[in-house]
mmCIF file with all atom_site columns, C-alpha atoms and ligand atoms in Angstrom:
data_model
loop_
_atom_site.group_PDB
_atom_site.id
_atom_site.type_symbol
_atom_site.label_atom_id
_atom_site.label_alt_id
_atom_site.label_comp_id
_atom_site.label_asym_id
_atom_site.label_entity_id
_atom_site.label_seq_id
_atom_site.pdbx_PDB_ins_code
_atom_site.Cartn_x
_atom_site.Cartn_y
_atom_site.Cartn_z
_atom_site.occupancy
_atom_site.B_iso_or_equiv
_atom_site.pdbx_formal_charge
_atom_site.auth_seq_id
_atom_site.auth_comp_id
_atom_site.auth_asym_id
_atom_site.auth_atom_id
_atom_site.pdbx_PDB_model_num
ATOM   1   C  CA  . UNK A 1 1   ? 0.000   0.000  0.000  1.00 86.00 ? 840  UNK A CA  1
ATOM   2   C  CA  . UNK A 1 2   ? 1.228   3.511  -0.811 1.00 94.00 ? 841  UNK A CA  1
ATOM   3   C  CA  . UNK A 1 3   ? 1.816   5.973  1.993  1.00 95.00 ? 842  UNK A CA  1
ATOM   4   C  CA  . UNK A 1 4   ? -0.955  8.239  0.766  1.00 96.00 ? 843  UNK A CA  1
ATOM   5   C  CA  . UNK A 1 5   ? -3.399  5.325  0.687  1.00 97.00 ? 844  UNK A CA  1
ATOM   6   C  CA  . UNK A 1 6   ? -2.669  4.761  4.366  1.00 97.00 ? 845  UNK A CA  1
ATOM   7   C  CA  . UNK A 1 7   ? -3.888  8.289  5.014  1.00 97.00 ? 846  UNK A CA  1
ATOM   8   C  CA  . UNK A 1 8   ? -7.263  7.514  3.480  1.00 97.00 ? 847  UNK A CA  1
ATOM   9   C  CA  . UNK A 1 9   ? -7.510  4.273  5.427  1.00 97.00 ? 848  UNK A CA  1
ATOM   10  C  CA  . UNK A 1 10  ? -6.623  6.005  8.694  1.00 97.00 ? 849  UNK A CA  1
ATOM   11  C  CA  . UNK A 1 11  ? -9.250  8.601  7.948  1.00 97.00 ? 850  UNK A CA  1
ATOM   12  C  CA  . UNK A 1 12  ? -11.963 5.930  7.667  1.00 97.00 ? 851  UNK A CA  1
ATOM   13  C  CA  . UNK A 1 13  ? -10.932 4.442  11.000 1.00 97.00 ? 852  UNK A CA  1
ATOM   14  C  CA  . UNK A 1 14  ? -10.844 7.876  12.649 1.00 96.00 ? 853  UNK A CA  1
ATOM   15  C  CA  . UNK A 1 15  ? -14.265 8.923  11.342 1.00 96.00 ? 854  UNK A CA  1
ATOM   16  C  CA  . UNK A 1 16  ? -15.796 5.678  12.568 1.00 96.00 ? 855  UNK A CA  1
ATOM   17  C  CA  . UNK A 1 17  ? -14.168 6.117  15.978 1.00 95.00 ? 856  UNK A CA  1
ATOM   18  C  CA  . UNK A 1 18  ? -15.578 9.629  16.440 1.00 93.00 ? 857  UNK A CA  1
ATOM   19  C  CA  . UNK A 1 19  ? -19.182 8.525  16.194 1.00 94.00 ? 858  UNK A CA  1
ATOM   20  C  CA  . UNK A 1 20  ? -18.908 5.510  18.501 1.00 95.00 ? 859  UNK A CA  1
ATOM   21  C  CA  . UNK A 1 21  ? -19.534 7.552  21.665 1.00 88.00 ? 860  UNK A CA  1
ATOM   22  C  CA  . UNK A 1 22  ? -21.032 10.591 19.965 1.00 93.00 ? 861  UNK A CA  1
ATOM   23  C  CA  . UNK A 1 23  ? -23.252 9.777  16.967 1.00 95.00 ? 862  UNK A CA  1
ATOM   24  C  CA  . UNK A 1 24  ? -24.035 13.496 16.503 1.00 94.00 ? 863  UNK A CA  1
ATOM   25  C  CA  . UNK A 1 25  ? -20.336 14.467 16.287 1.00 93.00 ? 864  UNK A CA  1
ATOM   26  C  CA  . UNK A 1 26  ? -20.065 15.372 12.597 1.00 94.00 ? 865  UNK A CA  1
ATOM   27  C  CA  . UNK A 1 27  ? -23.584 16.713 12.279 1.00 93.00 ? 866  UNK A CA  1
ATOM   28  C  CA  . UNK A 1 28  ? -22.855 19.160 15.097 1.00 91.00 ? 867  UNK A CA  1
ATOM   29  C  CA  . UNK A 1 29  ? -19.482 20.295 13.704 1.00 91.00 ? 868  UNK A CA  1
ATOM   30  C  CA  . UNK A 1 30  ? -20.952 20.697 10.233 1.00 92.00 ? 869  UNK A CA  1
ATOM   31  C  CA  . UNK A 1 31  ? -23.571 23.136 11.495 1.00 90.00 ? 870  UNK A CA  1
ATOM   32  C  CA  . UNK A 1 32  ? -21.294 25.795 12.950 1.00 85.00 ? 871  UNK A CA  1
ATOM   33  C  CA  . UNK A 1 33  ? -17.730 26.655 13.930 1.00 87.00 ? 872  UNK A CA  1
ATOM   34  C  CA  . UNK A 1 34  ? -17.151 28.928 16.899 1.00 93.00 ? 873  UNK A CA  1
ATOM   35  C  CA  . UNK A 1 35  ? -13.454 28.696 17.670 1.00 97.00 ? 874  UNK A CA  1
ATOM   36  C  CA  . UNK A 1 36  ? -12.161 30.807 20.541 1.00 97.00 ? 875  UNK A CA  1
ATOM   37  C  CA  . UNK A 1 37  ? -8.622  30.926 19.148 1.00 98.00 ? 876  UNK A CA  1
ATOM   38  C  CA  . UNK A 1 38  ? -6.761  31.971 16.025 1.00 98.00 ? 877  UNK A CA  1
ATOM   39  C  CA  . UNK A 1 39  ? -3.423  30.190 15.748 1.00 98.00 ? 878  UNK A CA  1
ATOM   40  C  CA  . UNK A 1 40  ? -0.650  31.673 13.604 1.00 99.00 ? 879  UNK A CA  1
ATOM   41  C  CA  . UNK A 1 41  ? 2.113   29.086 13.467 1.00 98.00 ? 880  UNK A CA  1
ATOM   42  C  CA  . UNK A 1 42  ? 4.997   27.751 11.409 1.00 98.00 ? 881  UNK A CA  1
ATOM   43  C  CA  . UNK A 1 43  ? 4.314   25.307 8.573  1.00 98.00 ? 882  UNK A CA  1
ATOM   44  C  CA  . UNK A 1 44  ? 6.830   22.940 10.188 1.00 98.00 ? 883  UNK A CA  1
ATOM   45  C  CA  . UNK A 1 45  ? 5.303   19.438 10.367 1.00 98.00 ? 884  UNK A CA  1
ATOM   46  C  CA  . UNK A 1 46  ? 6.565   18.977 13.919 1.00 98.00 ? 885  UNK A CA  1
ATOM   47  C  CA  . UNK A 1 47  ? 4.348   21.684 15.380 1.00 98.00 ? 886  UNK A CA  1
ATOM   48  C  CA  . UNK A 1 48  ? 0.758   20.414 14.983 1.00 98.00 ? 887  UNK A CA  1
ATOM   49  C  CA  . UNK A 1 49  ? -1.296  23.020 16.845 1.00 98.00 ? 888  UNK A CA  1
ATOM   50  C  CA  . UNK A 1 50  ? -4.277  20.836 17.792 1.00 97.00 ? 889  UNK A CA  1
ATOM   51  C  CA  . UNK A 1 51  ? -2.150  18.021 19.157 1.00 97.00 ? 890  UNK A CA  1
ATOM   52  C  CA  . UNK A 1 52  ? 0.222   20.124 21.240 1.00 98.00 ? 891  UNK A CA  1
ATOM   53  C  CA  . UNK A 1 53  ? -2.596  22.171 22.769 1.00 98.00 ? 892  UNK A CA  1
ATOM   54  C  CA  . UNK A 1 54  ? -5.061  19.341 23.259 1.00 97.00 ? 893  UNK A CA  1
ATOM   55  C  CA  . UNK A 1 55  ? -7.678  21.104 21.150 1.00 95.00 ? 894  UNK A CA  1
ATOM   56  C  CA  . UNK A 1 56  ? -10.258 19.416 18.955 1.00 92.00 ? 895  UNK A CA  1
ATOM   57  C  CA  . UNK A 1 57  ? -11.727 20.143 15.539 1.00 93.00 ? 896  UNK A CA  1
ATOM   58  C  CA  . UNK A 1 58  ? -13.792 23.305 15.825 1.00 94.00 ? 897  UNK A CA  1
ATOM   59  C  CA  . UNK A 1 59  ? -11.712 24.870 18.592 1.00 96.00 ? 898  UNK A CA  1
ATOM   60  C  CA  . UNK A 1 60  ? -8.953  26.607 16.656 1.00 97.00 ? 899  UNK A CA  1
ATOM   61  C  CA  . UNK A 1 61  ? -8.872  28.660 13.459 1.00 98.00 ? 900  UNK A CA  1
ATOM   62  C  CA  . UNK A 1 62  ? -5.463  28.227 11.858 1.00 98.00 ? 901  UNK A CA  1
ATOM   63  C  CA  . UNK A 1 63  ? -3.032  30.068 9.625  1.00 98.00 ? 902  UNK A CA  1
ATOM   64  C  CA  . UNK A 1 64  ? 0.435   28.632 9.079  1.00 98.00 ? 903  UNK A CA  1
ATOM   65  C  CA  . UNK A 1 65  ? 3.333   29.873 6.970  1.00 98.00 ? 904  UNK A CA  1
ATOM   66  C  CA  . UNK A 1 66  ? 7.099   29.544 6.977  1.00 98.00 ? 905  UNK A CA  1
ATOM   67  C  CA  . UNK A 1 67  ? 8.423   30.944 10.264 1.00 98.00 ? 906  UNK A CA  1
ATOM   68  C  CA  . UNK A 1 68  ? 4.989   32.167 11.458 1.00 98.00 ? 907  UNK A CA  1
ATOM   69  C  CA  . UNK A 1 69  ? 5.270   35.680 10.059 1.00 98.00 ? 908  UNK A CA  1
ATOM   70  C  CA  . UNK A 1 70  ? 2.684   38.462 10.156 1.00 98.00 ? 909  UNK A CA  1
ATOM   71  C  CA  . UNK A 1 71  ? 3.428   40.449 7.002  1.00 98.00 ? 910  UNK A CA  1
ATOM   72  C  CA  . UNK A 1 72  ? 1.241   43.449 6.276  1.00 95.00 ? 911  UNK A CA  1
ATOM   73  C  CA  . UNK A 1 73  ? 1.080   42.801 2.528  1.00 96.00 ? 912  UNK A CA  1
ATOM   74  C  CA  . UNK A 1 74  ? 0.147   39.125 2.916  1.00 98.00 ? 913  UNK A CA  1
ATOM   75  C  CA  . UNK A 1 75  ? -3.409  38.987 1.627  1.00 98.00 ? 914  UNK A CA  1
ATOM   76  C  CA  . UNK A 1 76  ? -3.745  35.393 2.785  1.00 98.00 ? 915  UNK A CA  1
ATOM   77  C  CA  . UNK A 1 77  ? -2.921  36.224 6.407  1.00 98.00 ? 916  UNK A CA  1
ATOM   78  C  CA  . UNK A 1 78  ? -4.967  39.432 6.398  1.00 98.00 ? 917  UNK A CA  1
ATOM   79  C  CA  . UNK A 1 79  ? -7.993  37.574 5.103  1.00 98.00 ? 918  UNK A CA  1
ATOM   80  C  CA  . UNK A 1 80  ? -7.693  34.899 7.767  1.00 98.00 ? 919  UNK A CA  1
ATOM   81  C  CA  . UNK A 1 81  ? -7.170  37.575 10.416 1.00 98.00 ? 920  UNK A CA  1
ATOM   82  C  CA  . UNK A 1 82  ? -10.202 39.616 9.418  1.00 98.00 ? 921  UNK A CA  1
ATOM   83  C  CA  . UNK A 1 83  ? -12.432 36.585 9.107  1.00 98.00 ? 922  UNK A CA  1
ATOM   84  C  CA  . UNK A 1 84  ? -11.337 35.282 12.509 1.00 98.00 ? 923  UNK A CA  1
ATOM   85  C  CA  . UNK A 1 85  ? -11.744 38.610 14.284 1.00 98.00 ? 924  UNK A CA  1
ATOM   86  C  CA  . UNK A 1 86  ? -14.829 40.063 12.600 1.00 97.00 ? 925  UNK A CA  1
ATOM   87  C  CA  . UNK A 1 87  ? -16.925 36.992 11.818 1.00 97.00 ? 926  UNK A CA  1
ATOM   88  C  CA  . UNK A 1 88  ? -15.728 34.248 14.140 1.00 97.00 ? 927  UNK A CA  1
ATOM   89  C  CA  . UNK A 1 89  ? -15.105 36.732 16.963 1.00 97.00 ? 928  UNK A CA  1
ATOM   90  C  CA  . UNK A 1 90  ? -12.079 34.891 18.337 1.00 98.00 ? 929  UNK A CA  1
ATOM   91  C  CA  . UNK A 1 91  ? -11.022 35.988 21.819 1.00 98.00 ? 930  UNK A CA  1
ATOM   92  C  CA  . UNK A 1 92  ? -7.353  35.061 21.553 1.00 98.00 ? 931  UNK A CA  1
ATOM   93  C  CA  . UNK A 1 93  ? -4.756  35.153 18.800 1.00 98.00 ? 932  UNK A CA  1
ATOM   94  C  CA  . UNK A 1 94  ? -1.639  33.096 19.366 1.00 98.00 ? 933  UNK A CA  1
ATOM   95  C  CA  . UNK A 1 95  ? 1.522   33.617 17.327 1.00 99.00 ? 934  UNK A CA  1
ATOM   96  C  CA  . UNK A 1 96  ? 3.592   30.524 17.946 1.00 98.00 ? 935  UNK A CA  1
ATOM   97  C  CA  . UNK A 1 97  ? 7.211   30.146 16.870 1.00 98.00 ? 936  UNK A CA  1
ATOM   98  C  CA  . UNK A 1 98  ? 9.451   27.217 17.625 1.00 98.00 ? 937  UNK A CA  1
ATOM   99  C  CA  . UNK A 1 99  ? 13.095  26.698 18.506 1.00 98.00 ? 938  UNK A CA  1
ATOM   100 C  CA  . UNK A 1 100 ? 15.104  25.127 15.685 1.00 97.00 ? 939  UNK A CA  1
ATOM   101 C  CA  . UNK A 1 101 ? 12.988  26.861 13.044 1.00 98.00 ? 940  UNK A CA  1
ATOM   102 C  CA  . UNK A 1 102 ? 14.533  26.265 9.613  1.00 98.00 ? 941  UNK A CA  1
ATOM   103 C  CA  . UNK A 1 103 ? 13.160  29.557 8.318  1.00 98.00 ? 942  UNK A CA  1
ATOM   104 C  CA  . UNK A 1 104 ? 14.795  31.558 11.078 1.00 98.00 ? 943  UNK A CA  1
ATOM   105 C  CA  . UNK A 1 105 ? 18.059  29.676 10.664 1.00 98.00 ? 944  UNK A CA  1
ATOM   106 C  CA  . UNK A 1 106 ? 18.031  30.345 6.926  1.00 98.00 ? 945  UNK A CA  1
ATOM   107 C  CA  . UNK A 1 107 ? 17.359  34.040 7.584  1.00 98.00 ? 946  UNK A CA  1
ATOM   108 C  CA  . UNK A 1 108 ? 20.427  34.158 9.840  1.00 96.00 ? 947  UNK A CA  1
ATOM   109 C  CA  . UNK A 1 109 ? 22.657  32.802 7.095  1.00 96.00 ? 948  UNK A CA  1
ATOM   110 C  CA  . UNK A 1 110 ? 23.999  34.643 4.086  1.00 96.00 ? 949  UNK A CA  1
ATOM   111 C  CA  . UNK A 1 111 ? 22.865  32.025 1.573  1.00 97.00 ? 950  UNK A CA  1
ATOM   112 C  CA  . UNK A 1 112 ? 20.286  32.705 -1.087 1.00 97.00 ? 951  UNK A CA  1
ATOM   113 C  CA  . UNK A 1 113 ? 17.517  30.082 -1.163 1.00 95.00 ? 952  UNK A CA  1
ATOM   114 C  CA  . UNK A 1 114 ? 15.421  31.435 -4.018 1.00 96.00 ? 953  UNK A CA  1
ATOM   115 C  CA  . UNK A 1 115 ? 11.981  32.962 -3.740 1.00 94.00 ? 954  UNK A CA  1
ATOM   116 C  CA  . UNK A 1 116 ? 11.963  32.499 0.004  1.00 96.00 ? 955  UNK A CA  1
ATOM   117 C  CA  . UNK A 1 117 ? 14.695  35.147 0.360  1.00 97.00 ? 956  UNK A CA  1
ATOM   118 C  CA  . UNK A 1 118 ? 12.024  37.848 0.028  1.00 97.00 ? 957  UNK A CA  1
ATOM   119 C  CA  . UNK A 1 119 ? 9.936   36.206 2.756  1.00 98.00 ? 958  UNK A CA  1
ATOM   120 C  CA  . UNK A 1 120 ? 12.868  35.705 5.121  1.00 98.00 ? 959  UNK A CA  1
ATOM   121 C  CA  . UNK A 1 121 ? 13.885  39.334 4.703  1.00 98.00 ? 960  UNK A CA  1
ATOM   122 C  CA  . UNK A 1 122 ? 11.258  40.082 7.341  1.00 98.00 ? 961  UNK A CA  1
ATOM   123 C  CA  . UNK A 1 123 ? 13.288  38.057 9.851  1.00 98.00 ? 962  UNK A CA  1
ATOM   124 C  CA  . UNK A 1 124 ? 16.537  39.722 8.812  1.00 98.00 ? 963  UNK A CA  1
ATOM   125 C  CA  . UNK A 1 125 ? 14.845  43.042 9.592  1.00 98.00 ? 964  UNK A CA  1
ATOM   126 C  CA  . UNK A 1 126 ? 14.065  41.808 13.117 1.00 98.00 ? 965  UNK A CA  1
ATOM   127 C  CA  . UNK A 1 127 ? 17.720  40.828 13.473 1.00 98.00 ? 966  UNK A CA  1
ATOM   128 C  CA  . UNK A 1 128 ? 18.811  44.301 12.424 1.00 98.00 ? 967  UNK A CA  1
ATOM   129 C  CA  . UNK A 1 129 ? 16.486  45.896 15.003 1.00 98.00 ? 968  UNK A CA  1
ATOM   130 C  CA  . UNK A 1 130 ? 18.308  44.041 17.796 1.00 98.00 ? 969  UNK A CA  1
ATOM   131 C  CA  . UNK A 1 131 ? 21.735  43.732 16.212 1.00 97.00 ? 970  UNK A CA  1
ATOM   132 C  CA  . UNK A 1 132 ? 23.553  44.715 19.396 1.00 97.00 ? 971  UNK A CA  1
ATOM   133 C  CA  . UNK A 1 133 ? 21.836  42.010 21.419 1.00 98.00 ? 972  UNK A CA  1
ATOM   134 C  CA  . UNK A 1 134 ? 22.600  39.325 18.809 1.00 97.00 ? 973  UNK A CA  1
ATOM   135 C  CA  . UNK A 1 135 ? 26.217  40.379 18.426 1.00 96.00 ? 974  UNK A CA  1
ATOM   136 C  CA  . UNK A 1 136 ? 26.704  39.734 22.139 1.00 97.00 ? 975  UNK A CA  1
ATOM   137 C  CA  . UNK A 1 137 ? 25.544  36.092 21.848 1.00 97.00 ? 976  UNK A CA  1
ATOM   138 C  CA  . UNK A 1 138 ? 28.546  33.971 20.873 1.00 92.00 ? 977  UNK A CA  1
ATOM   139 C  CA  . UNK A 1 139 ? 26.835  30.635 20.281 1.00 96.00 ? 978  UNK A CA  1
ATOM   140 C  CA  . UNK A 1 140 ? 25.064  30.152 16.929 1.00 95.00 ? 979  UNK A CA  1
ATOM   141 C  CA  . UNK A 1 141 ? 22.212  28.022 18.313 1.00 96.00 ? 980  UNK A CA  1
ATOM   142 C  CA  . UNK A 1 142 ? 21.602  30.433 21.183 1.00 98.00 ? 981  UNK A CA  1
ATOM   143 C  CA  . UNK A 1 143 ? 21.535  33.345 18.753 1.00 98.00 ? 982  UNK A CA  1
ATOM   144 C  CA  . UNK A 1 144 ? 19.062  31.506 16.548 1.00 98.00 ? 983  UNK A CA  1
ATOM   145 C  CA  . UNK A 1 145 ? 16.824  30.727 19.539 1.00 98.00 ? 984  UNK A CA  1
ATOM   146 C  CA  . UNK A 1 146 ? 16.856  34.364 20.564 1.00 98.00 ? 985  UNK A CA  1
ATOM   147 C  CA  . UNK A 1 147 ? 15.956  35.405 17.018 1.00 98.00 ? 986  UNK A CA  1
ATOM   148 C  CA  . UNK A 1 148 ? 13.023  32.956 17.125 1.00 98.00 ? 987  UNK A CA  1
ATOM   149 C  CA  . UNK A 1 149 ? 11.817  34.732 20.284 1.00 98.00 ? 988  UNK A CA  1
ATOM   150 C  CA  . UNK A 1 150 ? 12.450  38.249 19.001 1.00 98.00 ? 989  UNK A CA  1
ATOM   151 C  CA  . UNK A 1 151 ? 10.633  37.455 15.769 1.00 98.00 ? 990  UNK A CA  1
ATOM   152 C  CA  . UNK A 1 152 ? 7.553   36.132 17.605 1.00 98.00 ? 991  UNK A CA  1
ATOM   153 C  CA  . UNK A 1 153 ? 7.422   39.361 19.639 1.00 98.00 ? 992  UNK A CA  1
ATOM   154 C  CA  . UNK A 1 154 ? 7.700   41.379 16.431 1.00 98.00 ? 993  UNK A CA  1
ATOM   155 C  CA  . UNK A 1 155 ? 4.884   39.438 14.761 1.00 98.00 ? 994  UNK A CA  1
ATOM   156 C  CA  . UNK A 1 156 ? 2.612   40.084 17.764 1.00 98.00 ? 995  UNK A CA  1
ATOM   157 C  CA  . UNK A 1 157 ? 3.442   43.763 17.392 1.00 97.00 ? 996  UNK A CA  1
ATOM   158 C  CA  . UNK A 1 158 ? 2.668   43.518 13.668 1.00 98.00 ? 997  UNK A CA  1
ATOM   159 C  CA  . UNK A 1 159 ? -0.799  42.217 14.542 1.00 98.00 ? 998  UNK A CA  1
ATOM   160 C  CA  . UNK A 1 160 ? -1.475  45.198 16.776 1.00 97.00 ? 999  UNK A CA  1
ATOM   161 C  CA  . UNK A 1 161 ? -0.519  47.556 13.926 1.00 97.00 ? 1000 UNK A CA  1
ATOM   162 C  CA  . UNK A 1 162 ? -3.340  46.294 11.707 1.00 97.00 ? 1001 UNK A CA  1
ATOM   163 C  CA  . UNK A 1 163 ? -6.621  48.147 11.335 1.00 96.00 ? 1002 UNK A CA  1
ATOM   164 C  CA  . UNK A 1 164 ? -8.433  44.835 11.862 1.00 97.00 ? 1003 UNK A CA  1
ATOM   165 C  CA  . UNK A 1 165 ? -7.073  44.502 15.393 1.00 97.00 ? 1004 UNK A CA  1
ATOM   166 C  CA  . UNK A 1 166 ? -7.308  48.175 16.310 1.00 96.00 ? 1005 UNK A CA  1
ATOM   167 C  CA  . UNK A 1 167 ? -10.918 48.353 15.157 1.00 96.00 ? 1006 UNK A CA  1
ATOM   168 C  CA  . UNK A 1 168 ? -11.816 45.242 17.163 1.00 96.00 ? 1007 UNK A CA  1
ATOM   169 C  CA  . UNK A 1 169 ? -10.139 46.667 20.257 1.00 96.00 ? 1008 UNK A CA  1
ATOM   170 C  CA  . UNK A 1 170 ? -12.216 49.824 20.008 1.00 93.00 ? 1009 UNK A CA  1
ATOM   171 C  CA  . UNK A 1 171 ? -15.526 48.102 19.562 1.00 87.00 ? 1010 UNK A CA  1
ATOM   172 C  CA  . UNK A 1 172 ? -15.291 44.879 21.512 1.00 89.00 ? 1011 UNK A CA  1
ATOM   173 C  CA  . UNK A 1 173 ? -12.328 44.700 23.901 1.00 90.00 ? 1012 UNK A CA  1
ATOM   174 C  CA  . UNK A 1 174 ? -10.972 41.663 22.076 1.00 96.00 ? 1013 UNK A CA  1
ATOM   175 C  CA  . UNK A 1 175 ? -8.880  39.866 20.927 1.00 98.00 ? 1014 UNK A CA  1
ATOM   176 C  CA  . UNK A 1 176 ? -6.064  39.283 23.380 1.00 98.00 ? 1015 UNK A CA  1
ATOM   177 C  CA  . UNK A 1 177 ? -2.720  38.722 21.553 1.00 98.00 ? 1016 UNK A CA  1
ATOM   178 C  CA  . UNK A 1 178 ? -0.180  36.151 22.685 1.00 98.00 ? 1017 UNK A CA  1
ATOM   179 C  CA  . UNK A 1 179 ? 3.365   35.274 21.629 1.00 98.00 ? 1018 UNK A CA  1
ATOM   180 C  CA  . UNK A 1 180 ? 4.512   31.744 22.419 1.00 98.00 ? 1019 UNK A CA  1
ATOM   181 C  CA  . UNK A 1 181 ? 7.487   29.550 21.551 1.00 98.00 ? 1020 UNK A CA  1
ATOM   182 C  CA  . UNK A 1 182 ? 7.366   25.782 21.239 1.00 98.00 ? 1021 UNK A CA  1
ATOM   183 C  CA  . UNK A 1 183 ? 10.287  23.540 22.111 1.00 98.00 ? 1022 UNK A CA  1
ATOM   184 C  CA  . UNK A 1 184 ? 10.776  20.716 19.606 1.00 98.00 ? 1023 UNK A CA  1
ATOM   185 C  CA  . UNK A 1 185 ? 13.029  19.037 22.160 1.00 97.00 ? 1024 UNK A CA  1
ATOM   186 C  CA  . UNK A 1 186 ? 10.603  18.880 25.074 1.00 98.00 ? 1025 UNK A CA  1
ATOM   187 C  CA  . UNK A 1 187 ? 7.155   19.472 23.576 1.00 98.00 ? 1026 UNK A CA  1
ATOM   188 C  CA  . UNK A 1 188 ? 6.524   22.476 25.805 1.00 98.00 ? 1027 UNK A CA  1
ATOM   189 C  CA  . UNK A 1 189 ? 5.003   25.848 24.970 1.00 98.00 ? 1028 UNK A CA  1
ATOM   190 C  CA  . UNK A 1 190 ? 6.558   28.916 26.563 1.00 98.00 ? 1029 UNK A CA  1
ATOM   191 C  CA  . UNK A 1 191 ? 4.608   32.174 26.792 1.00 98.00 ? 1030 UNK A CA  1
ATOM   192 C  CA  . UNK A 1 192 ? 6.824   35.076 25.713 1.00 98.00 ? 1031 UNK A CA  1
ATOM   193 C  CA  . UNK A 1 193 ? 4.682   38.172 25.564 1.00 97.00 ? 1032 UNK A CA  1
ATOM   194 C  CA  . UNK A 1 194 ? 1.079   39.242 25.450 1.00 96.00 ? 1033 UNK A CA  1
ATOM   195 C  CA  . UNK A 1 195 ? -0.898  42.323 24.511 1.00 97.00 ? 1034 UNK A CA  1
ATOM   196 C  CA  . UNK A 1 196 ? -4.287  42.896 26.073 1.00 96.00 ? 1035 UNK A CA  1
ATOM   197 C  CA  . UNK A 1 197 ? -7.081  44.537 24.064 1.00 95.00 ? 1036 UNK A CA  1
ATOM   198 C  CA  . UNK A 1 198 ? -6.306  48.239 23.742 1.00 90.00 ? 1037 UNK A CA  1
ATOM   199 C  CA  . UNK A 1 199 ? -2.675  47.589 24.646 1.00 89.00 ? 1038 UNK A CA  1
ATOM   200 C  CA  . UNK A 1 200 ? 0.211   49.955 24.183 1.00 84.00 ? 1039 UNK A CA  1
ATOM   201 C  CA  . UNK A 1 201 ? 1.316   50.711 20.664 1.00 89.00 ? 1040 UNK A CA  1
ATOM   202 C  CA  . UNK A 1 202 ? 3.620   53.423 19.321 1.00 92.00 ? 1041 UNK A CA  1
ATOM   203 C  CA  . UNK A 1 203 ? 1.735   56.573 18.358 1.00 94.00 ? 1042 UNK A CA  1
ATOM   204 C  CA  . UNK A 1 204 ? 2.853   56.333 14.755 1.00 96.00 ? 1043 UNK A CA  1
ATOM   205 C  CA  . UNK A 1 205 ? 0.953   53.073 14.245 1.00 95.00 ? 1044 UNK A CA  1
ATOM   206 C  CA  . UNK A 1 206 ? -2.272  54.228 15.889 1.00 94.00 ? 1045 UNK A CA  1
ATOM   207 C  CA  . UNK A 1 207 ? -5.340  55.113 13.847 1.00 93.00 ? 1046 UNK A CA  1
ATOM   208 C  CA  . UNK A 1 208 ? -7.564  57.647 15.576 1.00 91.00 ? 1047 UNK A CA  1
ATOM   209 C  CA  . UNK A 1 209 ? -10.414 57.574 13.076 1.00 91.00 ? 1048 UNK A CA  1
ATOM   210 C  CA  . UNK A 1 210 ? -11.393 53.926 12.744 1.00 88.00 ? 1049 UNK A CA  1
HETATM 211 CO CO1 . LIG B 2 .   ? 9.646   26.826 11.605 1.00 64.61 ? 1843 LIG B CO1 1
#
């Protein structure tokens, strides 16, 4: 049997299992989704958001890209963000990075990897913002881990710069923004930073007429 055929077989077993104790399971999920969380994570296959947070289908709206970036020209992310905030009314947005992120490591190097160079430029910009701090870290892995953390904090800040978030904060006192890092080596999530609704943001990014 091919590997992809195993996926289809596993799916049949899983679907059957769900309705053993709860015959209404799929009918209920099909009717409505009301997730409380939007997850913005890395595409890395080792960071499956539902599994590591013990959440079930219907509990988390998800956007994943390489190195979990919040880029203000990314129509895909902005669409997900607006839909989650305005229509699904999520209460929490979690930006989750992870140690050992290949995207962050690539951004730290001086190699060109093709199209992705333009994407990773956003991480190089974070590096430049804290160049002094990084220069003081001698070890390559430690510097990469710190860049993972700094980038997550920057992406949370990027969320708060958007009109989608600022408008929601004015009208509804939500969502609450969170920056987390996941450890591939121990399976643990570490909270890094959080911004409550209406939280501090530099004047220059604030819109007074939303
Ligand atoms: Co990654």
